[in-house]
Tab-separated table of C-alpha atoms in Angstrom:
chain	number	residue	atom	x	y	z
A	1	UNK	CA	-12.481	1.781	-33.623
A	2	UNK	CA	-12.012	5.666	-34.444
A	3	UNK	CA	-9.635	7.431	-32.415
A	4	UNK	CA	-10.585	9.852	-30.421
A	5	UNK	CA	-10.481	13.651	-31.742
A	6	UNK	CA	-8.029	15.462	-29.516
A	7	UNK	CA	-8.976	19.236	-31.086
A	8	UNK	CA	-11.054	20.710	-28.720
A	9	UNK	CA	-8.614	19.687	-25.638
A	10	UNK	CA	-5.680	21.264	-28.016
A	11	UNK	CA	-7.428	24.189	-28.965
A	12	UNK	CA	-8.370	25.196	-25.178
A	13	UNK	CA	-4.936	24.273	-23.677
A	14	UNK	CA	-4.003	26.654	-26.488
A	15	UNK	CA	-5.157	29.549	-24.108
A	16	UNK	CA	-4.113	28.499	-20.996
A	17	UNK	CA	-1.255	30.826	-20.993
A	18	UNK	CA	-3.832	33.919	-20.566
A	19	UNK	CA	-5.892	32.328	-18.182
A	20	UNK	CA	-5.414	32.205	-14.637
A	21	UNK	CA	-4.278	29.480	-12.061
A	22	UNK	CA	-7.339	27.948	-11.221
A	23	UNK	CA	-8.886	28.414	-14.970
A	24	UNK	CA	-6.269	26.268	-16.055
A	25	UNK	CA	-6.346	23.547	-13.443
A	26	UNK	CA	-10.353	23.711	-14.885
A	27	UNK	CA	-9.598	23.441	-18.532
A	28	UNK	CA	-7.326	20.799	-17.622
A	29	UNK	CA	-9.806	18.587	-15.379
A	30	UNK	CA	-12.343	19.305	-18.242
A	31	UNK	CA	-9.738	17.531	-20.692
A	32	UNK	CA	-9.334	14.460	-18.003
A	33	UNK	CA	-12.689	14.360	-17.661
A	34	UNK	CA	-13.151	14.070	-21.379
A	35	UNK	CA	-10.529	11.380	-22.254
A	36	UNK	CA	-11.225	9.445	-18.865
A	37	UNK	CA	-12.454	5.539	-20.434
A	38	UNK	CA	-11.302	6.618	-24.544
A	39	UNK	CA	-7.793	6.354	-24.171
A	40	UNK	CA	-7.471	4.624	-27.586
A	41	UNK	CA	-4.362	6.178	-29.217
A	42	UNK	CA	-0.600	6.743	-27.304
A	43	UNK	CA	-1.217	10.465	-27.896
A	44	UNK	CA	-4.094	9.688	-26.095
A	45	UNK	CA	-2.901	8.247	-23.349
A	46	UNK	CA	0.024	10.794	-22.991
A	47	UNK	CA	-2.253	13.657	-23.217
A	48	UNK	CA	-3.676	12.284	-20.013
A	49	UNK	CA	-1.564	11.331	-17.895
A	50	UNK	CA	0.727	14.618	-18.350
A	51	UNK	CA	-2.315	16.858	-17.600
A	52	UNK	CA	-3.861	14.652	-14.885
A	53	UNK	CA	-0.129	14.244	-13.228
A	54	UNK	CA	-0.366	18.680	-13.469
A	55	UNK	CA	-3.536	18.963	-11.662
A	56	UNK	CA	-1.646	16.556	-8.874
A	57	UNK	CA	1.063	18.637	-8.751
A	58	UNK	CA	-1.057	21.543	-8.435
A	59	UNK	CA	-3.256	19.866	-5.620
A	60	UNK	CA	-1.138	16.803	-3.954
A	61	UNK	CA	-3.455	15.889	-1.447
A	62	UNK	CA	-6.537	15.279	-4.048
A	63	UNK	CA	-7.406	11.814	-3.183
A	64	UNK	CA	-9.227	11.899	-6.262
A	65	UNK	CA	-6.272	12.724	-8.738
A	66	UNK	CA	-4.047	10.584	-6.703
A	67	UNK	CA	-6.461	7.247	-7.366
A	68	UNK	CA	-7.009	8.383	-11.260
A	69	UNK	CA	-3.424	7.988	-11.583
A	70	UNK	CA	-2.869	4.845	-10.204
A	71	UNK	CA	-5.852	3.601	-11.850
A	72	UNK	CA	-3.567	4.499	-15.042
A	73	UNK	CA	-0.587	3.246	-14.232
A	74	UNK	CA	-2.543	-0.295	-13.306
A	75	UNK	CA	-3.348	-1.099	-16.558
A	76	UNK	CA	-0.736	-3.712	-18.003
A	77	UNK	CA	0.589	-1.258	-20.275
A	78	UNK	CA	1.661	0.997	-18.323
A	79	UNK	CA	2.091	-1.336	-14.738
A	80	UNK	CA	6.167	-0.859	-15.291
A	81	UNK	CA	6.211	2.744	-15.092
A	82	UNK	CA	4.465	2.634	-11.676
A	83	UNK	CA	7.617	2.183	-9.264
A	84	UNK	CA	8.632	5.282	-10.809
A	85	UNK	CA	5.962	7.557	-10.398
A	86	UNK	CA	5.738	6.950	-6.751
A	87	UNK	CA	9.831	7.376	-6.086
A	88	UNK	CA	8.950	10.494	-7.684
A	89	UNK	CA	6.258	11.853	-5.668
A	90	UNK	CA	8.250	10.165	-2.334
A	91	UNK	CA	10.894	12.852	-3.665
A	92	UNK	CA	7.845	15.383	-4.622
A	93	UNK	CA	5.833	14.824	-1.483
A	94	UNK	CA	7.465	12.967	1.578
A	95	UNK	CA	5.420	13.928	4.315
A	96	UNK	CA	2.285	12.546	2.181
A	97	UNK	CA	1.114	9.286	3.477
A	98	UNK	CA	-0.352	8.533	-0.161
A	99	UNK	CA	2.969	7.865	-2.079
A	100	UNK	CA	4.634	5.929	1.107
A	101	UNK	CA	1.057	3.563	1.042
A	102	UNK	CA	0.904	3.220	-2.845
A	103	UNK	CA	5.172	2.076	-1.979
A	104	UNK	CA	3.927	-0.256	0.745
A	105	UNK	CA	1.261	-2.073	-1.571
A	106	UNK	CA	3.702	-2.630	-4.383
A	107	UNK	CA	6.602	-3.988	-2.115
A	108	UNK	CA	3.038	-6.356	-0.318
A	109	UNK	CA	2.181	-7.332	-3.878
A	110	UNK	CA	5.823	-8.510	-4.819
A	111	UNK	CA	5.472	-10.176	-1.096
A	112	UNK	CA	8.743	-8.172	-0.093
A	113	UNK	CA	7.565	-7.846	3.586
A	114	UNK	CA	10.066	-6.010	5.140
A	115	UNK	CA	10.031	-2.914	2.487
A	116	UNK	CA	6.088	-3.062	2.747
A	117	UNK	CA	7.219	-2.673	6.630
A	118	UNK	CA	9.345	0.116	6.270
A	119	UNK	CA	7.168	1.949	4.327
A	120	UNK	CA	4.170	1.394	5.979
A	121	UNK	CA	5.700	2.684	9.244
A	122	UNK	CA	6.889	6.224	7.521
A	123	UNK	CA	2.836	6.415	6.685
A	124	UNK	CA	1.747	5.461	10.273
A	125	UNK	CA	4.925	8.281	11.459
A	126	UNK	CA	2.706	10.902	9.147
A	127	UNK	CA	-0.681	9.444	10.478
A	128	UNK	CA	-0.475	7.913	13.389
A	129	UNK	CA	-4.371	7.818	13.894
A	130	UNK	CA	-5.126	5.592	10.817
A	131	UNK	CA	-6.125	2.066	11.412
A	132	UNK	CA	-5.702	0.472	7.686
A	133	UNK	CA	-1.891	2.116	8.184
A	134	UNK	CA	-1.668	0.750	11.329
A	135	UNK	CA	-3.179	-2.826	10.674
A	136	UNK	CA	-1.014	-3.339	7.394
A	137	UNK	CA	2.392	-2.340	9.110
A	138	UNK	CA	1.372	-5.337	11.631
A	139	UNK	CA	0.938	-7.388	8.952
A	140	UNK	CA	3.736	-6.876	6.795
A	141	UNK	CA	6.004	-7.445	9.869
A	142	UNK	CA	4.065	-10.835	10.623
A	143	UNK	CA	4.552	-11.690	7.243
A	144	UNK	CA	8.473	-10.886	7.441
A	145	UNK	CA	8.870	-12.741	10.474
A	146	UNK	CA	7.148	-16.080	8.804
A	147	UNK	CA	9.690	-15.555	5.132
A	148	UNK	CA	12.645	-15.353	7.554
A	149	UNK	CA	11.385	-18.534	9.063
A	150	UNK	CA	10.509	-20.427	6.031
A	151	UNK	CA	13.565	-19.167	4.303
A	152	UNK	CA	15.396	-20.590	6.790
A	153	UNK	CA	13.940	-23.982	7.561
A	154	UNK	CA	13.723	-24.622	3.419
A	155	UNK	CA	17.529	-24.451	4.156
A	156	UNK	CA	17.242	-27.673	5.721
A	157	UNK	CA	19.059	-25.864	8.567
A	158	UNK	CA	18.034	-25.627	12.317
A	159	UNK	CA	17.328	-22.259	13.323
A	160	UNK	CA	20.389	-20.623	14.935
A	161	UNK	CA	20.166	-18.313	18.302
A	162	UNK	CA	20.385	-15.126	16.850
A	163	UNK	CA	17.784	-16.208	13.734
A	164	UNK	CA	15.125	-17.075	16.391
A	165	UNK	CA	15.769	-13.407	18.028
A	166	UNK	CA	15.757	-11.646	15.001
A	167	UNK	CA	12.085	-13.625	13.622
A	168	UNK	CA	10.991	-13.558	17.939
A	169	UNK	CA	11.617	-9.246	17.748
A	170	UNK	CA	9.683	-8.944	14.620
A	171	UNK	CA	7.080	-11.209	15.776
A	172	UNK	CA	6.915	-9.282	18.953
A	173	UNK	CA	6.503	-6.016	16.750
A	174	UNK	CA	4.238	-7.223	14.427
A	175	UNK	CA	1.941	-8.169	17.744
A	176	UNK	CA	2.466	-4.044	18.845
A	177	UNK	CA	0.920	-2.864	15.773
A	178	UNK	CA	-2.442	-5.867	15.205
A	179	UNK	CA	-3.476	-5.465	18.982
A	180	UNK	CA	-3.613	-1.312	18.145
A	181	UNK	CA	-5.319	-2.173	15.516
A	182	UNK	CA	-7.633	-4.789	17.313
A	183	UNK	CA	-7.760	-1.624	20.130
A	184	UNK	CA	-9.047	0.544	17.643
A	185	UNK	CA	-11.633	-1.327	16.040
A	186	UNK	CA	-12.326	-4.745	17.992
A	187	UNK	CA	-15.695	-5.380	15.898
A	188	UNK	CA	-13.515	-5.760	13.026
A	189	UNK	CA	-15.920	-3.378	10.642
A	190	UNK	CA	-12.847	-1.768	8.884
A	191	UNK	CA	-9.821	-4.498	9.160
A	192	UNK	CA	-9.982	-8.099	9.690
A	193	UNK	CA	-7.157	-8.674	12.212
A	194	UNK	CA	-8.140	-11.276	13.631
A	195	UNK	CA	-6.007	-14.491	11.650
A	196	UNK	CA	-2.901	-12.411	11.737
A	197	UNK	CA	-2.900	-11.690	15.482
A	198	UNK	CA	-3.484	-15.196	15.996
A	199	UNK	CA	-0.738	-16.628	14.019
A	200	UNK	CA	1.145	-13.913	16.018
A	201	UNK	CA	0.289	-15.123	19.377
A	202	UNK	CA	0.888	-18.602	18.296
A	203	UNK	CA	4.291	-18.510	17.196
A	204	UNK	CA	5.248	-16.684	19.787
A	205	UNK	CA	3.745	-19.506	22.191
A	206	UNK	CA	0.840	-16.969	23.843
A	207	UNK	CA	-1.575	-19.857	23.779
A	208	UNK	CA	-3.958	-18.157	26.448
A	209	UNK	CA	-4.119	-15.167	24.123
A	210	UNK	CA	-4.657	-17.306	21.074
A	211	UNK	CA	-7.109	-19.583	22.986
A	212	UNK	CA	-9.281	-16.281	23.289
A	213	UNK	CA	-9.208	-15.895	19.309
A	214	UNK	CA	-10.320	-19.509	17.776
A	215	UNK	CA	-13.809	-19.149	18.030
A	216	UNK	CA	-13.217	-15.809	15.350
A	217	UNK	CA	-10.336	-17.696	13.434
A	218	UNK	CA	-11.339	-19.164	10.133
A	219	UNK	CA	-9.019	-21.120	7.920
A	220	UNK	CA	-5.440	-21.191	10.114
A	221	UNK	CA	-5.712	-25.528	10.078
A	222	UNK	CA	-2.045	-27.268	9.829
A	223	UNK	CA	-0.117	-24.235	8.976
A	224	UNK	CA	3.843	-25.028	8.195
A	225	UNK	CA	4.227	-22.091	11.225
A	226	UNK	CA	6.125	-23.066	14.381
A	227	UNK	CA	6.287	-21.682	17.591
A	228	UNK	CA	9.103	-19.598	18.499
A	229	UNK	CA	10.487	-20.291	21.684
């Protein structure tokens, strides 16, 4: 494959310094918009990512620039570097829900619940009104409360007093945030809450609650999840 000819992106950035502001924030999404699927060469890819990661400076609340990033940094090559960007633009931009989501869905990914948790809840402090926020902090929390569990019982260890508070609390937490979310959208068109409000009100022995929920409930058959009483 040829690689691509960079000349006419270098010979316009050439007079950005006469141009103002918003010219150059053109120029530069012309460039993108050019090398956007023919990143063949490093120099390539650099050229990119430092103009594309200007125009988000320039404009951090462009959704747009914001997913064309991460759609970058998702390729295998360049997955590592990921963590990094966003503790940057969590320095850059912490009232932003963006960064604190994109944080949330890496710690989910690497299944470590109670970061996904914490993060998620900064987002919902910023937007409290947003239902995907508001589901996934419910189910990060369910999910930390069934680790701690599992962790525990893998052990070979009965669970002490203060381990069944500790998973009971976030249980009871994780219940706060899916029954908002079940609030704010009970035909389930946006978020599916339905499973992880029922293994919520089953472990925490609300069998009236869960009753109501088994017709919905698909796939939740001989689960290694105990009540917690």
């Amino acid at each position: 494959m040829m690689v691509l000819c960079l000349c006419p992106c270098v010979a316009k950035a050439q007079n950005l310094h006469s141009s103002s502001p918003e010219a150059e924030d053109s120029v530069l999404l012309e460039n993108i918009r050019q090398l956007r699927g023919k990143l063949i060469s490093a120099q390539d890819s650099t050229t990119y990512i430092s103009q594309l990661e200007t125009l988000y400076e320039h404009d951090p609340y462009n959704e747009t620039y914001f997913a064309w990033i991460l759609e970058f940094y998702d390729h295998p090559k360049q997955r590592h570097k990921l963590e990094d960007f966003v503790d940057d633009q969590l320095e850059d931009q912490p009232h932003s829900t963006m960064p604190w989501i994109l944080k949330a869905e890496i710690a989910m990914h690497a299944k470590r619940w109670e970061e996904a948790a914490e993060a998620y809840k900064t987002a919902c402090n910023i937007d409290p009104h947003s239902l995907p926020i508001i589901y996934n902090v419910g189910l990060s929390l369910s999910n930390q409360a069934i680790d701690i569990q599992r962790a525990i019982l893998n052990k070979e260890r009965a669970l002490k007093k203060e381990d069944q508070q500790k998973i009971k609390q976030t249980f009871i937490e994780a219940e706060e945030y899916l029954e908002k979310a079940k609030a704010m959208d009970p035909k389930r068109k946006k978020v599916n809450w339905v499973t992880p409000l029922y293994i919520v009100y089953f472990a925490l022995g609300e069998s009236e609650k869960a009753r109501e929920l088994e017709p919905l409930v698909t796939g939740f058959k001989n689960t290694n999840q105990e009540r917690i009483d």
